[in-house]
Amino acid sequence: MNRRRLLTGGTALAASATLLTTPTATARTARTAPALPTRAEILAVLRRVADHWIAAHTDPGDNGWANATFFSGLLALHRLTGDPRYLAYARGWAEKHAYGLRGGVTTRHADNHNAGQAYLDLYEIEPEEGKLTAIEASLRRMVLTDQPGKNDDWWWDDALHMGMPPFARLGVLRKDPRYWEKLYALYGHTKRVEGGPGLFDPGTGLWYRDKRFLPGAIVSPTGKPVVWSRGNGWVAGGHVKTLKALPRSERHTAEYRDTLTRLVTALPAAQRTDGFWNVNLADPEHLPGPETSGTSFFLYGTAYAIRAGLVRRAAFLPVADRAWQGLVTMAVHPDGFLGYVQKVGDRPESSQPVTYDSTSDFGVGAFLLGGTELALLTS
């Protein structure tokens, strides 16, 4: 912290705006990528990583946000493979927690709602109303009875991944657009109001992690903005999952599509030559090195944006392919252990150093999400 200094708001905004227009030292210009691996080849790697994690964790763990992200990825892999082992492991985890939420049904915290995404996945596979009792009760309270006019709960950008998809999916399942309106009210505060201007930077299409990093506040040691990679990865993931759930006719879908497009479009200029992204997207000299969780979420967002027609396949498939090749060749160990994951934190300096042997449940989940989305681009 003692190496940071303050910039005036105007200077920081100007520095941030250069991110989209001036390639960094590690940026790579677009070029033709080799053909994607086959779906079978992609799934073989994903299985190896998932199987390693499961074998090393006979106890499936808690129902907090980090572990719930792993199960979101595992159930995405189950949808592509139909492997009953993955379903059984996820079901056992959910039953261990009685399909409940940390903090109970009165919680308003997005992290606590993240487990509801996996419960909704399990409900879609094997519909039983009891699986949704807790997540539905908690979100319904926020929509109707527990300070329904309070919309400042999502004060950090990670919350968009944790909280957006359950609101979107329950609105679809119950045919109740009130969930979608509450979702948009919470989202709008994060994007346009939190900290004054909101956490979204319209000049770059990227997001600040929370108000501490807005222009004029914390900067990197070289005086550049701090635009955290995984924070933007959480944003990408939340938008992808929300768009997968919402109908095109929902009145806010167009904005979610545009916002994801802008984020994905910002990524190529900051991509490293090895396919990864650094922990600070705005400063390649700030703790440079491969990082798996942000890269995996950017793969997830980019692959979805290609598949949904938000960006041109010819321009962005090389970005996705480089990310996948980097992850597979550098982060995936021969036995399926996944390295270079920045562990729990809220900024580039958190949980440093990030090494070949650094891993975490949410990083594995992000990798499974990114890989399964890439597999959907294959024939």
Short mmCIF file of C-alpha atoms in Angstrom, two decimals:
data_model
loop_
_atom_site.label_atom_id
_atom_site.label_comp_id
_atom_site.label_asym_id
_atom_site.label_seq_id
_atom_site.Cartn_x
_atom_site.Cartn_y
_atom_site.Cartn_z
CA MET A 1 0.00 0.00 0.00
CA ASN A 2 2.86 2.43 0.71
CA ARG A 3 3.88 2.36 -2.96
CA ARG A 4 0.55 3.74 -4.12
CA ARG A 5 -0.09 7.40 -4.76
CA LEU A 6 -3.12 9.40 -5.74
CA LEU A 7 -4.03 10.82 -9.12
CA THR A 8 -6.50 13.56 -9.78
CA GLY A 9 -9.74 12.30 -11.24
CA GLY A 10 -9.08 13.72 -14.69
CA THR A 11 -5.58 12.24 -14.91
CA ALA A 12 -6.75 8.81 -13.85
CA LEU A 13 -9.60 8.83 -16.34
CA ALA A 14 -7.24 9.82 -19.13
CA ALA A 15 -4.84 7.03 -18.20
CA SER A 16 -7.69 4.55 -18.07
CA ALA A 17 -9.01 5.59 -21.47
CA THR A 18 -5.71 4.69 -23.12
CA LEU A 19 -6.23 1.04 -22.31
CA LEU A 20 -8.45 0.50 -25.32
CA THR A 21 -6.45 2.57 -27.76
CA THR A 22 -2.82 1.87 -26.88
CA PRO A 23 -1.74 -1.80 -26.86
CA THR A 24 0.35 -2.73 -23.83
CA ALA A 25 3.81 -4.22 -24.04
CA THR A 26 2.28 -7.68 -23.70
CA ALA A 27 -0.60 -7.12 -26.10
CA ARG A 28 -0.82 -9.22 -29.23
CA THR A 29 -2.18 -8.10 -32.54
CA ALA A 30 -4.87 -10.23 -34.09
CA ARG A 31 -3.70 -13.04 -36.32
CA THR A 32 -5.17 -16.16 -37.74
CA ALA A 33 -5.39 -18.83 -35.08
CA PRO A 34 -5.06 -22.54 -35.73
CA ALA A 35 -8.26 -24.51 -35.76
CA LEU A 36 -9.76 -25.04 -32.33
CA PRO A 37 -9.15 -28.38 -30.67
CA THR A 38 -12.00 -30.81 -31.15
CA ARG A 39 -14.78 -30.96 -28.60
CA ALA A 40 -13.46 -34.34 -27.46
CA GLU A 41 -10.01 -32.87 -26.89
CA ILE A 42 -11.40 -29.95 -24.89
CA LEU A 43 -13.61 -32.20 -22.79
CA ALA A 44 -10.71 -34.55 -22.08
CA VAL A 45 -8.80 -31.69 -20.43
CA LEU A 46 -11.86 -30.49 -18.54
CA ARG A 47 -12.51 -34.01 -17.24
CA ARG A 48 -8.91 -34.33 -16.09
CA VAL A 49 -9.13 -31.09 -14.13
CA ALA A 50 -12.56 -31.86 -12.65
CA ASP A 51 -11.59 -35.41 -11.75
CA HIS A 52 -8.43 -34.26 -10.01
CA TRP A 53 -10.36 -31.76 -7.90
CA ILE A 54 -13.03 -34.28 -6.93
CA ALA A 55 -10.48 -36.96 -6.04
CA ALA A 56 -8.63 -34.49 -3.81
CA HIS A 57 -11.84 -33.32 -2.09
CA THR A 58 -13.87 -36.28 -0.92
CA ASP A 59 -15.72 -33.81 1.30
CA PRO A 60 -17.42 -31.51 -1.26
CA GLY A 61 -16.97 -28.49 0.99
CA ASP A 62 -19.00 -25.49 2.10
CA ASN A 63 -21.76 -23.60 0.30
CA GLY A 64 -19.93 -20.27 0.15
CA TRP A 65 -19.42 -18.26 -3.03
CA ALA A 66 -16.04 -19.76 -3.92
CA ASN A 67 -17.04 -23.39 -3.73
CA ALA A 68 -20.41 -22.64 -5.34
CA THR A 69 -18.52 -21.32 -8.36
CA PHE A 70 -16.78 -24.68 -8.66
CA PHE A 71 -20.14 -26.44 -8.72
CA SER A 72 -21.46 -24.05 -11.34
CA GLY A 73 -18.56 -25.10 -13.56
CA LEU A 74 -18.92 -28.79 -12.71
CA LEU A 75 -22.61 -28.78 -13.62
CA ALA A 76 -21.80 -27.03 -16.90
CA LEU A 77 -19.44 -29.92 -17.61
CA HIS A 78 -22.16 -32.40 -16.65
CA ARG A 79 -24.53 -30.79 -19.15
CA LEU A 80 -22.02 -31.44 -21.94
CA THR A 81 -20.88 -34.91 -20.89
CA GLY A 82 -23.86 -36.39 -19.06
CA ASP A 83 -21.37 -37.95 -16.65
CA PRO A 84 -23.39 -39.21 -13.66
CA ARG A 85 -20.37 -38.87 -11.36
CA TYR A 86 -20.44 -35.10 -11.67
CA LEU A 87 -24.15 -34.95 -10.97
CA ALA A 88 -23.80 -37.23 -7.96
CA TYR A 89 -20.96 -35.16 -6.50
CA ALA A 90 -22.92 -31.91 -6.95
CA ARG A 91 -26.10 -33.44 -5.57
CA GLY A 92 -24.23 -34.70 -2.52
CA TRP A 93 -22.84 -31.22 -1.90
CA ALA A 94 -26.26 -29.58 -2.15
CA GLU A 95 -27.89 -32.18 0.07
CA LYS A 96 -25.13 -31.77 2.64
CA HIS A 97 -26.28 -28.15 2.96
CA ALA A 98 -30.00 -28.97 2.61
CA TYR A 99 -30.06 -26.62 -0.40
CA GLY A 100 -29.61 -23.78 2.04
CA LEU A 101 -27.82 -20.42 1.96
CA ARG A 102 -25.17 -18.95 4.17
CA GLY A 103 -26.89 -16.37 6.31
CA GLY A 104 -30.26 -18.05 5.85
CA VAL A 105 -33.14 -16.76 3.78
CA THR A 106 -32.86 -13.27 5.27
CA THR A 107 -29.48 -12.69 3.65
CA ARG A 108 -29.15 -9.92 1.07
CA HIS A 109 -25.51 -10.59 0.35
CA ALA A 110 -24.80 -11.64 -3.23
CA ASP A 111 -22.01 -14.00 -2.16
CA ASN A 112 -24.55 -16.02 -0.18
CA HIS A 113 -26.85 -16.23 -3.20
CA ASN A 114 -24.20 -17.79 -5.42
CA ALA A 115 -25.02 -21.31 -4.23
CA GLY A 116 -28.50 -20.77 -5.62
CA GLN A 117 -27.09 -20.98 -9.14
CA ALA A 118 -26.06 -24.60 -8.61
CA TYR A 119 -29.37 -25.36 -6.87
CA LEU A 120 -31.18 -24.00 -9.93
CA ASP A 121 -28.99 -26.19 -12.15
CA LEU A 122 -29.83 -29.24 -10.06
CA TYR A 123 -33.53 -28.35 -10.13
CA GLU A 124 -33.46 -28.20 -13.94
CA ILE A 125 -31.93 -31.67 -14.07
CA GLU A 126 -34.15 -33.23 -11.38
CA PRO A 127 -37.07 -30.89 -10.58
CA GLU A 128 -37.98 -30.90 -6.91
CA GLU A 129 -39.37 -27.72 -5.39
CA GLY A 130 -37.48 -28.15 -2.13
CA LYS A 131 -34.24 -27.41 -3.95
CA LEU A 132 -35.36 -23.83 -4.54
CA THR A 133 -37.00 -23.08 -1.20
CA ALA A 134 -34.12 -21.08 0.28
CA ILE A 135 -32.91 -19.18 -2.78
CA GLU A 136 -36.44 -18.29 -3.83
CA ALA A 137 -37.44 -17.15 -0.34
CA SER A 138 -34.36 -14.96 -0.02
CA LEU A 139 -34.71 -13.27 -3.41
CA ARG A 140 -38.46 -12.90 -3.01
CA ARG A 141 -37.89 -11.05 0.25
CA MET A 142 -35.63 -8.58 -1.55
CA VAL A 143 -38.18 -8.12 -4.33
CA LEU A 144 -41.29 -7.73 -2.20
CA THR A 145 -40.90 -7.41 1.57
CA ASP A 146 -37.36 -6.68 2.83
CA GLN A 147 -36.71 -3.04 1.91
CA PRO A 148 -37.71 -3.53 -1.73
CA GLY A 149 -36.57 0.01 -2.53
CA LYS A 150 -33.03 -0.66 -1.29
CA ASN A 151 -30.76 -1.26 -4.29
CA ASP A 152 -27.22 -0.64 -3.02
CA ASP A 153 -26.43 -4.20 -1.92
CA TRP A 154 -24.10 -4.92 -4.86
CA TRP A 155 -21.33 -2.48 -4.02
CA TRP A 156 -18.50 -4.51 -5.61
CA ASP A 157 -18.32 -5.84 -9.16
CA ASP A 158 -17.93 -9.52 -8.14
CA ALA A 159 -21.53 -9.33 -6.94
CA LEU A 160 -22.77 -9.26 -10.52
CA HIS A 161 -21.63 -12.85 -11.03
CA MET A 162 -22.98 -14.02 -7.69
CA GLY A 163 -26.33 -12.25 -7.77
CA MET A 164 -27.51 -11.52 -11.30
CA PRO A 165 -28.15 -15.08 -12.56
CA PRO A 166 -30.46 -16.26 -9.73
CA PHE A 167 -32.74 -13.24 -10.19
CA ALA A 168 -32.80 -13.76 -13.95
CA ARG A 169 -33.50 -17.47 -13.71
CA LEU A 170 -36.21 -17.27 -11.06
CA GLY A 171 -37.99 -14.64 -13.13
CA VAL A 172 -38.03 -17.08 -16.03
CA LEU A 173 -38.99 -20.09 -13.92
CA ARG A 174 -41.84 -18.33 -12.11
CA LYS A 175 -42.83 -16.17 -15.08
CA ASP A 176 -42.51 -13.17 -12.78
CA PRO A 177 -40.80 -10.09 -14.28
CA ARG A 178 -40.55 -8.49 -10.86
CA TYR A 179 -37.36 -10.50 -10.34
CA TRP A 180 -35.96 -8.95 -13.52
CA GLU A 181 -36.88 -5.42 -12.44
CA LYS A 182 -35.17 -5.91 -9.07
CA LEU A 183 -32.15 -7.37 -10.83
CA TYR A 184 -31.90 -4.30 -13.05
CA ALA A 185 -32.31 -1.90 -10.11
CA LEU A 186 -29.44 -3.58 -8.23
CA TYR A 187 -27.34 -3.75 -11.41
CA GLY A 188 -28.01 -0.11 -12.27
CA HIS A 189 -26.76 1.02 -8.89
CA THR A 190 -23.52 -0.93 -9.28
CA LYS A 191 -22.99 0.28 -12.82
CA ARG A 192 -23.99 3.95 -12.62
CA VAL A 193 -24.31 5.05 -8.98
CA GLU A 194 -21.95 3.21 -6.61
CA GLY A 195 -19.19 5.50 -5.38
CA GLY A 196 -20.62 8.44 -7.36
CA PRO A 197 -20.11 7.59 -11.02
CA GLY A 198 -20.69 3.84 -10.70
CA LEU A 199 -18.12 1.09 -11.19
CA PHE A 200 -18.44 0.88 -14.98
CA ASP A 201 -15.97 2.97 -16.97
CA PRO A 202 -17.73 3.95 -20.22
CA GLY A 203 -14.41 5.07 -21.68
CA THR A 204 -12.96 1.55 -21.66
CA GLY A 205 -15.89 -0.82 -21.23
CA LEU A 206 -14.20 -2.23 -18.12
CA TRP A 207 -15.17 -2.13 -14.45
CA TYR A 208 -13.51 -1.02 -11.22
CA ARG A 209 -13.68 -3.60 -8.45
CA ASP A 210 -15.29 -1.17 -5.97
CA LYS A 211 -15.30 2.53 -5.18
CA ARG A 212 -11.82 2.44 -3.64
CA PHE A 213 -10.37 2.06 -7.15
CA LEU A 214 -12.36 4.76 -8.91
CA PRO A 215 -10.37 7.55 -10.61
CA GLY A 216 -8.61 9.72 -8.06
CA ALA A 217 -8.18 6.89 -5.56
CA ILE A 218 -5.90 3.81 -5.54
CA VAL A 219 -3.51 3.49 -8.48
CA SER A 220 -0.69 1.12 -9.40
CA PRO A 221 2.93 1.79 -8.37
CA THR A 222 3.53 3.41 -11.76
CA GLY A 223 0.49 5.66 -11.41
CA LYS A 224 -1.89 3.79 -13.68
CA PRO A 225 -5.45 2.72 -12.81
CA VAL A 226 -6.08 -0.56 -11.02
CA VAL A 227 -8.54 -2.53 -13.15
CA TRP A 228 -8.59 -5.96 -11.57
CA SER A 229 -8.67 -8.86 -13.99
CA ARG A 230 -10.77 -11.28 -11.97
CA GLY A 231 -13.17 -8.52 -10.96
CA ASN A 232 -13.89 -7.97 -14.64
CA GLY A 233 -14.03 -11.73 -15.05
CA TRP A 234 -16.80 -11.92 -12.48
CA VAL A 235 -18.65 -9.21 -14.41
CA ALA A 236 -18.27 -11.14 -17.66
CA GLY A 237 -19.48 -14.34 -16.03
CA GLY A 238 -22.51 -12.66 -14.50
CA HIS A 239 -23.53 -11.17 -17.82
CA VAL A 240 -23.09 -14.46 -19.69
CA LYS A 241 -25.20 -16.43 -17.23
CA THR A 242 -27.87 -13.73 -17.14
CA LEU A 243 -28.09 -13.55 -20.93
CA LYS A 244 -28.33 -17.33 -21.16
CA ALA A 245 -31.40 -17.15 -18.93
CA LEU A 246 -33.27 -14.06 -20.12
CA PRO A 247 -35.50 -13.94 -23.19
CA ARG A 248 -34.37 -11.53 -25.91
CA SER A 249 -37.63 -9.64 -25.40
CA GLU A 250 -36.87 -8.72 -21.77
CA ARG A 251 -36.48 -4.95 -21.83
CA HIS A 252 -33.02 -4.86 -20.27
CA THR A 253 -31.47 -7.69 -22.26
CA ALA A 254 -30.17 -5.32 -24.94
CA GLU A 255 -28.20 -3.35 -22.36
CA TYR A 256 -26.71 -6.50 -20.85
CA ARG A 257 -25.69 -7.64 -24.34
CA ASP A 258 -24.12 -4.29 -25.15
CA THR A 259 -22.24 -4.14 -21.85
CA LEU A 260 -20.80 -7.63 -22.27
CA THR A 261 -19.83 -6.78 -25.84
CA ARG A 262 -17.95 -3.70 -24.69
CA LEU A 263 -16.08 -5.66 -22.04
CA VAL A 264 -15.12 -8.46 -24.43
CA THR A 265 -14.06 -5.93 -27.05
CA ALA A 266 -11.68 -4.32 -24.55
CA LEU A 267 -9.83 -7.55 -23.82
CA PRO A 268 -7.60 -8.21 -26.86
CA ALA A 269 -5.45 -5.12 -26.26
CA ALA A 270 -4.54 -6.35 -22.79
CA GLN A 271 -4.03 -10.04 -23.60
CA ARG A 272 -0.53 -11.35 -23.02
CA THR A 273 1.43 -13.13 -25.73
CA ASP A 274 1.04 -16.40 -23.80
CA GLY A 275 -2.75 -16.08 -23.90
CA PHE A 276 -3.28 -15.02 -20.29
CA TRP A 277 -4.25 -11.66 -18.84
CA ASN A 278 -2.31 -9.96 -16.04
CA VAL A 279 -3.99 -9.26 -12.72
CA ASN A 280 -4.15 -5.52 -13.54
CA LEU A 281 -5.58 -4.96 -17.01
CA ALA A 282 -4.51 -1.32 -17.03
CA ASP A 283 -0.85 -1.78 -16.11
CA PRO A 284 1.20 -4.67 -17.57
CA GLU A 285 4.08 -3.83 -15.22
CA HIS A 286 1.95 -4.25 -12.09
CA LEU A 287 2.60 -7.81 -10.82
CA PRO A 288 2.85 -9.27 -14.34
CA GLY A 289 2.42 -12.97 -14.88
CA PRO A 290 -0.09 -15.60 -15.90
CA GLU A 291 -3.32 -15.74 -13.87
CA THR A 292 -5.89 -18.45 -14.43
CA SER A 293 -9.16 -17.30 -12.86
CA GLY A 294 -9.48 -13.99 -14.70
CA THR A 295 -8.26 -15.60 -17.92
CA SER A 296 -10.80 -18.41 -17.61
CA PHE A 297 -13.68 -16.01 -17.13
CA PHE A 298 -12.50 -13.94 -20.10
CA LEU A 299 -12.44 -17.15 -22.15
CA TYR A 300 -16.01 -17.80 -20.94
CA GLY A 301 -17.18 -14.32 -21.90
CA THR A 302 -15.39 -14.26 -25.24
CA ALA A 303 -16.54 -17.72 -26.31
CA TYR A 304 -20.14 -16.87 -25.40
CA ALA A 305 -19.95 -13.51 -27.20
CA ILE A 306 -18.77 -15.30 -30.35
CA ARG A 307 -21.50 -17.91 -30.09
CA ALA A 308 -24.20 -15.30 -29.44
CA GLY A 309 -23.10 -13.16 -32.38
CA LEU A 310 -22.05 -10.23 -30.20
CA VAL A 311 -18.57 -10.10 -31.75
CA ARG A 312 -17.10 -11.33 -35.03
CA ARG A 313 -15.94 -14.92 -34.89
CA ALA A 314 -12.97 -14.29 -37.17
CA ALA A 315 -11.67 -11.48 -34.96
CA PHE A 316 -12.24 -13.02 -31.54
CA LEU A 317 -11.75 -16.74 -32.03
CA PRO A 318 -7.96 -16.20 -31.97
CA VAL A 319 -8.35 -14.44 -28.60
CA ALA A 320 -10.28 -17.39 -27.17
CA ASP A 321 -7.93 -19.94 -28.72
CA ARG A 322 -4.83 -18.22 -27.29
CA ALA A 323 -6.43 -18.14 -23.85
CA TRP A 324 -7.28 -21.85 -24.00
CA GLN A 325 -3.84 -22.84 -25.30
CA GLY A 326 -2.17 -20.81 -22.58
CA LEU A 327 -4.29 -22.35 -19.85
CA VAL A 328 -3.81 -25.90 -21.08
CA THR A 329 -0.08 -25.67 -21.70
CA MET A 330 0.90 -23.58 -18.66
CA ALA A 331 -1.71 -23.91 -15.91
CA VAL A 332 -2.98 -27.50 -16.22
CA HIS A 333 -0.56 -29.95 -14.61
CA PRO A 334 -0.17 -33.42 -16.14
CA ASP A 335 -2.35 -34.93 -13.38
CA GLY A 336 -5.12 -32.31 -13.78
CA PHE A 337 -4.12 -29.95 -10.97
CA LEU A 338 -4.89 -26.37 -12.05
CA GLY A 339 -2.28 -23.76 -11.21
CA TYR A 340 -1.68 -20.02 -11.51
CA VAL A 341 -4.97 -19.23 -9.73
CA GLN A 342 -4.89 -16.02 -7.71
CA LYS A 343 -6.55 -17.05 -4.48
CA VAL A 344 -9.19 -15.10 -2.57
CA GLY A 345 -8.71 -11.35 -2.65
CA ASP A 346 -9.99 -8.08 -4.01
CA ARG A 347 -7.12 -6.59 -6.01
CA PRO A 348 -3.94 -7.48 -7.93
CA GLU A 349 -1.83 -7.58 -4.75
CA SER A 350 -4.08 -10.15 -3.08
CA SER A 351 -2.70 -13.65 -2.47
CA GLN A 352 0.59 -12.96 -4.20
CA PRO A 353 2.72 -14.54 -5.49
CA VAL A 354 0.59 -16.44 -7.98
CA THR A 355 2.51 -19.57 -8.94
CA TYR A 356 2.28 -22.80 -10.88
CA ASP A 357 1.07 -24.42 -7.65
CA SER A 358 -1.55 -21.80 -6.69
CA THR A 359 -5.09 -23.12 -7.00
CA SER A 360 -8.61 -22.63 -5.64
CA ASP A 361 -12.12 -24.01 -6.04
CA PHE A 362 -13.50 -20.96 -7.83
CA GLY A 363 -10.55 -21.00 -10.23
CA VAL A 364 -11.34 -24.57 -11.18
CA GLY A 365 -14.99 -23.62 -11.63
CA ALA A 366 -14.06 -20.69 -13.86
CA PHE A 367 -11.84 -22.97 -15.96
CA LEU A 368 -14.66 -25.49 -16.39
CA LEU A 369 -17.06 -22.70 -17.40
CA GLY A 370 -14.61 -21.26 -19.91
CA GLY A 371 -13.76 -24.64 -21.41
CA THR A 372 -17.33 -25.82 -21.74
CA GLU A 373 -18.30 -22.60 -23.48
CA LEU A 374 -15.38 -22.99 -25.87
CA ALA A 375 -16.44 -26.59 -26.54
CA LEU A 376 -19.84 -25.28 -27.65
CA LEU A 377 -18.08 -23.39 -30.46
CA THR A 378 -16.76 -26.65 -31.92
CA SER A 379 -18.71 -28.67 -34.46
#
